[in-house]
Short mmCIF file of C-alpha atoms and ligand atoms in Angstrom, two decimals:
data_model
loop_
_atom_site.label_atom_id
_atom_site.label_comp_id
_atom_site.label_asym_id
_atom_site.label_seq_id
_atom_site.Cartn_x
_atom_site.Cartn_y
_atom_site.Cartn_z
CA ALA I 204 15.13 24.46 -42.44
CA ARG I 205 13.20 26.86 -40.25
CA ARG I 206 15.04 29.38 -38.16
CA ALA I 207 14.13 30.28 -34.65
CA GLY I 208 11.84 33.29 -34.75
CA ASP I 209 10.11 32.33 -38.00
CA GLY I 210 6.74 34.03 -38.13
CA GLY I 211 3.48 32.14 -37.57
CA ALA I 212 2.54 32.63 -41.20
CA ALA I 213 5.44 30.42 -42.33
CA LYS I 214 4.38 27.57 -40.06
CA ALA I 215 1.15 26.59 -41.74
CA PRO I 216 2.54 25.45 -45.08
CA LEU I 217 5.43 23.68 -43.35
CA ILE I 218 3.05 21.72 -41.13
CA GLY I 219 0.92 20.95 -44.17
CA MET I 220 3.95 19.48 -45.94
CA THR I 221 4.72 16.95 -43.23
CA PRO I 222 3.50 13.47 -44.16
CA ASN I 223 1.26 11.95 -41.52
CA ALA I 224 1.36 8.41 -40.10
CA MET I 225 -0.47 7.14 -43.19
CA GLY I 226 2.40 8.39 -45.35
CA VAL I 227 0.41 11.15 -47.10
CA VAL I 228 0.39 14.96 -47.05
CA GLY I 229 -2.74 17.08 -46.71
CA ASN I 230 -6.34 16.07 -47.30
CA ARG I 231 -6.57 15.64 -51.05
CA ARG I 232 -5.33 12.37 -52.51
CA SER I 233 -4.12 11.76 -56.06
CA THR I 234 -2.02 9.18 -57.90
CA GLU I 235 1.00 11.39 -57.10
CA ASP I 236 0.84 10.18 -53.50
CA PHE I 237 1.74 6.64 -54.47
CA GLU I 238 4.38 4.57 -56.17
CA PHE I 239 2.78 1.80 -58.19
CA GLY I 240 3.90 -1.81 -57.65
CA GLU I 241 2.56 -5.13 -58.92
CA VAL I 242 -0.97 -5.72 -60.11
CA LEU I 243 -2.75 -7.76 -57.41
CA GLY I 244 -5.74 -8.71 -59.53
CA GLU I 245 -8.34 -7.64 -62.02
CA GLY I 246 -12.09 -7.48 -61.67
CA SER I 247 -14.68 -7.04 -64.40
CA TYR I 248 -14.29 -3.25 -64.46
CA SER I 249 -11.36 -2.59 -62.15
CA THR I 250 -7.69 -3.27 -61.57
CA VAL I 251 -6.16 -3.52 -58.11
CA THR I 252 -2.52 -2.55 -57.72
CA HIS I 253 -0.16 -2.72 -54.76
CA VAL I 254 1.02 0.83 -54.03
CA THR I 255 3.38 2.41 -51.52
CA THR I 256 3.24 6.04 -50.41
CA VAL I 257 6.05 8.18 -51.80
CA HIS I 258 6.52 9.67 -48.33
CA PRO I 259 7.68 8.01 -45.13
CA PRO I 260 6.68 5.85 -43.37
CA TYR I 261 6.06 4.36 -46.85
CA ARG I 262 2.71 2.77 -46.10
CA GLU I 263 1.35 0.05 -48.36
CA TYR I 264 -2.16 0.08 -49.80
CA ALA I 265 -4.20 -1.69 -52.47
CA LEU I 266 -5.34 0.86 -55.04
CA LYS I 267 -8.47 -0.10 -56.91
CA VAL I 268 -8.74 1.77 -60.21
CA LEU I 269 -12.19 1.80 -61.82
CA ASP I 270 -12.54 2.84 -65.42
CA LYS I 271 -15.27 5.53 -65.71
CA GLU I 272 -16.10 4.89 -69.39
CA HIS I 273 -16.41 1.18 -68.83
CA ILE I 274 -18.62 1.66 -65.76
CA LYS I 275 -20.96 3.95 -67.68
CA ARG I 276 -21.07 1.68 -70.72
CA GLU I 277 -21.83 -1.39 -68.63
CA ARG I 278 -24.26 0.50 -66.36
CA LYS I 279 -22.36 -0.46 -63.22
CA THR I 280 -22.52 2.90 -61.46
CA LYS I 281 -24.90 1.54 -58.84
CA TYR I 282 -22.48 -1.25 -57.83
CA VAL I 283 -19.51 1.08 -57.65
CA LEU I 284 -21.36 3.48 -55.37
CA ILE I 285 -22.77 0.68 -53.19
CA GLU I 286 -19.24 -0.62 -52.66
CA ARG I 287 -18.01 2.79 -51.57
CA ASP I 288 -21.02 3.55 -49.36
CA THR I 289 -21.05 0.19 -47.57
CA LEU I 290 -17.30 0.32 -46.93
CA LYS I 291 -17.72 3.81 -45.47
CA THR I 292 -20.61 2.60 -43.30
CA LEU I 293 -18.55 -0.36 -42.09
CA ASP I 294 -15.41 1.61 -41.22
CA GLY I 295 -13.81 0.54 -37.97
CA HIS I 296 -14.26 -3.23 -37.88
CA PRO I 297 -10.98 -5.18 -38.16
CA GLY I 298 -12.67 -7.95 -40.15
CA ILE I 299 -13.71 -5.65 -43.02
CA ILE I 300 -11.30 -4.15 -45.50
CA LYS I 301 -10.79 -0.46 -44.74
CA LEU I 302 -11.46 2.11 -47.42
CA TRP I 303 -8.96 4.88 -46.62
CA TRP I 304 -9.73 7.43 -49.31
CA THR I 305 -11.46 7.80 -52.64
CA PHE I 306 -10.52 10.24 -55.40
CA GLN I 307 -10.95 10.62 -59.13
CA ASP I 308 -9.49 12.09 -62.27
CA GLU I 309 -10.89 12.52 -65.77
CA TRP I 310 -10.73 8.79 -66.57
CA SER I 311 -10.88 6.82 -63.37
CA LEU I 312 -12.26 6.46 -59.88
CA TYR I 313 -9.70 5.41 -57.27
CA TYR I 314 -10.37 3.52 -54.05
CA VAL I 315 -7.39 3.41 -51.67
CA LEU I 316 -7.92 0.21 -49.68
CA GLU I 317 -6.16 -1.50 -46.82
CA PHE I 318 -3.63 -3.94 -48.30
CA ALA I 319 -4.39 -7.60 -47.54
CA GLU I 320 -0.96 -9.07 -48.04
CA ASN I 321 -1.96 -12.73 -47.95
CA GLY I 322 -4.62 -12.46 -50.63
CA GLU I 323 -7.73 -14.58 -50.94
CA LEU I 324 -8.76 -17.33 -48.51
CA LEU I 325 -9.53 -19.45 -51.60
CA HIS I 326 -5.84 -19.47 -52.45
CA TRP I 327 -5.03 -21.05 -49.06
CA ILE I 328 -7.81 -23.63 -49.30
CA LYS I 329 -6.38 -24.68 -52.68
CA LYS I 330 -2.86 -24.67 -51.37
CA TYR I 331 -3.58 -26.86 -48.33
CA GLY I 332 -6.43 -28.94 -49.78
CA SER I 333 -8.47 -28.41 -46.63
CA PHE I 334 -8.14 -27.01 -43.13
CA ASP I 335 -8.24 -28.71 -39.77
CA LEU I 336 -10.99 -27.98 -37.29
CA ARG I 337 -8.99 -25.46 -35.31
CA SER I 338 -8.11 -23.41 -38.39
CA ALA I 339 -11.69 -23.60 -39.69
CA ARG I 340 -12.96 -22.28 -36.36
CA TYR I 341 -10.32 -19.55 -36.41
CA TYR I 342 -11.46 -18.26 -39.80
CA LEU I 343 -15.18 -18.79 -39.39
CA SER I 344 -15.24 -17.01 -36.01
CA GLN I 345 -13.66 -13.94 -37.55
CA ILE I 346 -15.99 -14.01 -40.54
CA LEU I 347 -19.00 -14.33 -38.23
CA SER I 348 -17.82 -11.43 -36.09
CA ALA I 349 -17.53 -9.23 -39.21
CA VAL I 350 -20.95 -10.40 -40.43
CA ALA I 351 -22.48 -9.54 -37.03
CA PHE I 352 -21.09 -6.01 -37.32
CA MET I 353 -22.29 -5.67 -40.91
CA HIS I 354 -25.82 -6.75 -40.10
CA GLU I 355 -25.96 -4.45 -37.12
CA LYS I 356 -25.12 -1.59 -39.52
CA GLY I 357 -27.77 -2.73 -41.99
CA VAL I 358 -25.43 -4.23 -44.58
CA ILE I 359 -26.15 -7.61 -46.17
CA HIS I 360 -23.12 -8.80 -48.12
CA ARG I 361 -24.95 -11.34 -50.35
CA ASP I 362 -21.80 -12.73 -51.97
CA LEU I 363 -19.70 -14.15 -49.14
CA LYS I 364 -17.25 -16.75 -50.47
CA PRO I 365 -13.57 -17.61 -50.05
CA GLU I 366 -12.65 -15.36 -53.05
CA ASN I 367 -14.06 -12.35 -51.19
CA ILE I 368 -12.36 -13.09 -47.89
CA LEU I 369 -8.88 -11.60 -47.91
CA LEU I 370 -6.13 -12.17 -45.36
CA ASP I 371 -3.67 -9.64 -44.00
CA ARG I 372 -0.02 -10.15 -43.01
CA SER I 373 -1.05 -12.02 -39.81
CA MET I 374 -3.68 -14.11 -41.57
CA ARG I 375 -6.50 -12.06 -40.09
CA VAL I 376 -9.73 -12.00 -42.08
CA LYS I 377 -10.64 -8.89 -44.15
CA ILE I 378 -13.95 -9.18 -45.96
CA THR I 379 -14.16 -7.37 -49.30
CA ASP I 380 -16.25 -7.04 -52.48
CA PHE I 381 -19.36 -5.18 -51.34
CA GLY I 382 -20.40 -4.38 -54.94
CA THR I 383 -23.48 -6.62 -54.63
CA ALA I 384 -24.23 -5.77 -51.03
CA LYS I 385 -27.47 -4.28 -49.82
CA LEU I 386 -27.53 -1.28 -47.54
CA LEU I 387 -30.71 -1.05 -45.47
CA LYS I 388 -31.93 2.19 -44.00
CA GLN I 389 -31.68 2.36 -40.22
CA GLU I 390 -35.44 1.94 -39.82
CA GLU I 391 -35.37 -1.17 -42.01
CA VAL I 392 -32.68 -3.01 -40.05
CA ALA I 393 -35.17 -4.50 -37.57
CA PHE I 394 -37.08 -6.07 -40.51
CA GLY I 395 -33.95 -7.34 -42.29
CA ALA I 396 -35.29 -6.17 -45.67
CA SER I 397 -36.21 -2.91 -47.36
CA LEU I 398 -39.71 -1.65 -46.66
CA ASP I 399 -40.56 -1.91 -50.38
CA GLU I 400 -39.73 -5.59 -50.33
CA ILE I 401 -41.59 -6.27 -47.12
CA LEU I 402 -44.74 -4.59 -48.38
CA SER I 403 -44.74 -5.86 -51.95
CA GLU I 404 -43.25 -9.35 -51.56
CA GLY I 405 -43.84 -10.22 -47.91
CA LYS I 406 -40.15 -10.96 -47.79
CA GLU I 407 -38.39 -12.69 -44.93
CA SER I 408 -35.30 -11.23 -43.34
CA SER I 409 -32.59 -11.34 -45.98
CA PHE I 410 -29.77 -11.26 -43.42
CA SER I 411 -29.96 -15.02 -43.42
CA SER I 412 -28.60 -15.25 -46.99
CA ASP I 413 -25.24 -14.42 -45.40
CA PHE I 414 -25.71 -17.27 -42.91
CA TRP I 415 -26.31 -19.70 -45.75
CA ALA I 416 -23.04 -18.52 -47.31
CA LEU I 417 -21.30 -19.08 -43.97
CA GLY I 418 -22.46 -22.71 -44.07
CA CYS I 419 -20.99 -23.10 -47.55
CA ILE I 420 -17.69 -21.56 -46.45
CA LEU I 421 -17.40 -23.83 -43.41
CA PHE I 422 -18.09 -26.86 -45.59
CA GLN I 423 -15.44 -25.72 -48.08
CA LEU I 424 -12.82 -25.05 -45.41
CA LEU I 425 -13.14 -28.57 -44.01
CA ALA I 426 -13.95 -30.51 -47.19
CA GLY I 427 -11.68 -28.59 -49.54
CA ARG I 428 -14.53 -28.12 -52.04
CA PRO I 429 -17.84 -26.25 -52.05
CA PRO I 430 -20.96 -28.24 -51.08
CA PHE I 431 -22.84 -27.62 -54.33
CA GLN I 432 -21.02 -28.07 -57.62
CA ALA I 433 -22.53 -28.61 -61.03
CA ARG I 434 -21.84 -28.10 -64.73
CA THR I 435 -24.39 -25.29 -65.06
CA GLU I 436 -25.86 -22.65 -62.80
CA TYR I 437 -29.28 -24.17 -63.28
CA LEU I 438 -28.16 -27.63 -62.12
CA MET I 439 -26.39 -26.07 -59.15
CA PHE I 440 -29.56 -24.25 -58.17
CA GLN I 441 -31.48 -27.53 -58.35
CA LYS I 442 -28.98 -29.10 -55.99
CA ILE I 443 -29.25 -26.19 -53.60
CA ILE I 444 -33.02 -26.32 -53.30
CA LYS I 445 -33.05 -30.10 -53.00
CA LEU I 446 -30.26 -29.88 -50.41
CA GLU I 447 -28.23 -32.31 -52.48
CA TYR I 448 -24.77 -32.39 -50.94
CA GLU I 449 -22.65 -34.97 -49.15
CA PHE I 450 -20.20 -34.62 -46.29
CA PRO I 451 -16.86 -36.32 -46.75
CA LEU I 452 -16.07 -39.10 -44.27
CA GLY I 453 -14.70 -37.85 -40.98
CA PHE I 454 -16.31 -34.37 -41.19
CA PRO I 455 -16.30 -33.13 -37.57
CA THR I 456 -19.64 -33.59 -35.78
CA ASP I 457 -20.21 -30.04 -34.48
CA ALA I 458 -19.26 -28.56 -37.84
CA LYS I 459 -21.60 -30.97 -39.65
CA ASP I 460 -24.48 -29.96 -37.42
CA LEU I 461 -23.80 -26.26 -38.02
CA VAL I 462 -23.52 -26.68 -41.80
CA GLU I 463 -26.79 -28.63 -41.88
CA LYS I 464 -28.58 -25.92 -39.91
CA LEU I 465 -27.18 -23.10 -42.08
CA LEU I 466 -27.82 -24.71 -45.46
CA ILE I 467 -31.54 -25.23 -44.92
CA GLU I 468 -33.03 -23.66 -48.03
CA LEU I 469 -35.40 -20.75 -47.47
CA SER I 470 -38.00 -22.24 -49.70
CA ASN I 471 -40.88 -20.18 -51.10
CA VAL I 472 -43.09 -23.18 -50.52
CA PRO I 473 -43.71 -23.23 -46.79
CA GLN I 474 -44.99 -26.78 -46.69
CA VAL I 475 -41.70 -28.03 -48.08
CA VAL I 476 -39.35 -26.32 -45.64
CA ASP I 477 -40.20 -23.86 -42.91
CA PRO I 478 -38.50 -20.67 -44.13
CA LYS I 479 -37.55 -19.79 -40.60
CA ALA I 480 -35.89 -23.14 -39.92
CA ARG I 481 -32.43 -21.98 -40.91
CA LEU I 482 -30.18 -21.16 -37.99
CA GLY I 483 -30.27 -17.34 -37.70
CA GLY I 484 -33.31 -17.17 -39.99
CA ASP I 485 -35.88 -15.74 -37.58
CA PRO I 486 -34.36 -12.88 -35.54
CA SER I 487 -37.69 -11.70 -34.13
CA ASN I 488 -38.16 -15.08 -32.41
CA GLY I 489 -34.78 -15.44 -30.77
CA ASN I 490 -33.25 -17.15 -33.80
CA GLY I 491 -30.94 -14.36 -34.97
CA ILE I 492 -27.16 -14.09 -35.18
CA GLU I 493 -26.86 -14.91 -31.46
CA ALA I 494 -28.24 -18.38 -32.24
CA VAL I 495 -25.43 -18.84 -34.79
CA GLN I 496 -22.80 -17.49 -32.41
CA SER I 497 -23.84 -19.84 -29.62
CA HIS I 498 -23.74 -22.99 -31.72
CA PRO I 499 -21.41 -25.65 -30.17
CA PHE I 500 -19.10 -25.34 -33.22
CA PHE I 501 -18.03 -21.94 -31.89
CA THR I 502 -18.45 -22.54 -28.16
CA SER I 503 -17.11 -26.06 -27.63
CA ARG I 504 -13.43 -26.16 -26.80
CA ILE I 505 -13.16 -29.89 -26.12
CA ASP I 506 -11.09 -30.76 -29.14
CA VAL I 507 -9.05 -27.55 -29.19
CA ASP I 508 -5.63 -27.38 -27.61
CA ALA I 509 -4.81 -24.86 -24.91
CA ARG I 510 -3.92 -21.99 -27.22
CA PRO I 511 -6.58 -19.30 -27.65
CA PRO I 512 -8.63 -19.95 -30.79
CA ALA I 513 -7.91 -16.43 -32.04
CA ALA I 514 -4.22 -17.22 -32.57
CA PRO I 515 -3.23 -17.59 -36.21
CA PRO I 516 -3.40 -21.29 -37.00
CA LYS I 517 -0.44 -23.34 -38.18
CA HIS I 518 -1.30 -24.99 -41.48
P1 ATP Z 1382 -15.40 -8.50 -59.87
O1 ATP Z 1382 -15.34 -7.00 -59.95
O2 ATP Z 1382 -15.49 -9.13 -61.20
O3 ATP Z 1382 -16.39 -9.03 -58.86
P2 ATP Z 1382 -13.21 -8.66 -58.04
O4 ATP Z 1382 -14.12 -8.28 -56.96
O5 ATP Z 1382 -12.28 -9.80 -57.78
O6 ATP Z 1382 -13.98 -9.01 -59.35
P3 ATP Z 1382 -11.53 -6.36 -57.69
O7 ATP Z 1382 -12.21 -5.85 -56.48
O8 ATP Z 1382 -11.09 -5.41 -58.73
O9 ATP Z 1382 -12.40 -7.39 -58.49
O10 ATP Z 1382 -10.28 -7.18 -57.21
C1 ATP Z 1382 -9.38 -7.84 -58.10
C2 ATP Z 1382 -8.46 -8.73 -57.31
O11 ATP Z 1382 -7.51 -7.95 -56.56
C3 ATP Z 1382 -9.14 -9.60 -56.27
O12 ATP Z 1382 -9.47 -10.84 -56.81
C4 ATP Z 1382 -8.16 -9.71 -55.13
O13 ATP Z 1382 -7.43 -10.89 -55.24
C5 ATP Z 1382 -7.24 -8.53 -55.32
N1 ATP Z 1382 -7.50 -7.53 -54.25
C6 ATP Z 1382 -8.59 -6.74 -54.19
N2 ATP Z 1382 -8.55 -5.95 -53.13
C7 ATP Z 1382 -7.38 -6.28 -52.46
C8 ATP Z 1382 -6.76 -5.77 -51.26
N3 ATP Z 1382 -7.34 -4.83 -50.51
N4 ATP Z 1382 -5.60 -6.33 -50.89
C9 ATP Z 1382 -5.02 -7.28 -51.65
N5 ATP Z 1382 -5.57 -7.77 -52.80
C10 ATP Z 1382 -6.72 -7.27 -53.20
#
């Protein structure tokens, strides 16, 4: 305990020893800050564990541990860094998992992530079979809001799917898994692709690959299964380019229209399908994310009860 009249010199270390609201002391993180709990899941070169700070207020986090040797051997350094850099760039949006700190030791890299207590959206689709329209709108609106923020910051996720959409304690969406994301430079954002790609390949805006994924997610939420399924990747790709999918009976009209407009394949053969036909696929001509956001699926409230759509849905 400090006595009255303690000199100023004694104050600094004492202040430094007080855990802050995040439950940690000082600026440097290490495994000593946390008590390890259950393993939440394993990726191809990482393990994610539920941890609690050893200091009050005993905050919970998800600690992603990446094995350095394995990353080097498998040449995955690029993905690991992209994940860190995009999460840093996207800090501050409630729909994107927060990366609190990173640190390392001789063997591992550590990412201290916001803990998404309710796990993957896929788990809930499997559990309930499918969602009703109100719940689907609740989730998709949040995903779209996070995607809008991402794109504004020049990040294209490129692997949006129910496995990569986590849910917190209040069932709020937290998008994760930015290992295959693309981070555009600020001057490239207006083009929606890197300058190399635009010059060498004449590439269209690649933001719209995330809109296509949004169409698949909406289909899956309401149908309980993804639109394109096949025994092999090749057969699935064939189905995707031929737009071979079927809505189950009773699929809500507005949702059906949105899915159809998002799943239009950006064909390389312009006479087959106009590459800009996809909803959101042509930002420079007024068909950007605003066009997706103003689709009747998001704006019509006719079949929604009086509660605000942002309220967590009852399943
Ligand atoms: P891969 O690296 O092969 O793409 P992955 O992305 O699933 O796989 P990780 O990021 O290591 O790999 O995640 C492993 C599992 O841990 C995930 O499937 C997820 O269920 C769980 N998980 C990841 N991050 C969190 C988090 N912040 N909160 C709760 N659970 C999480």
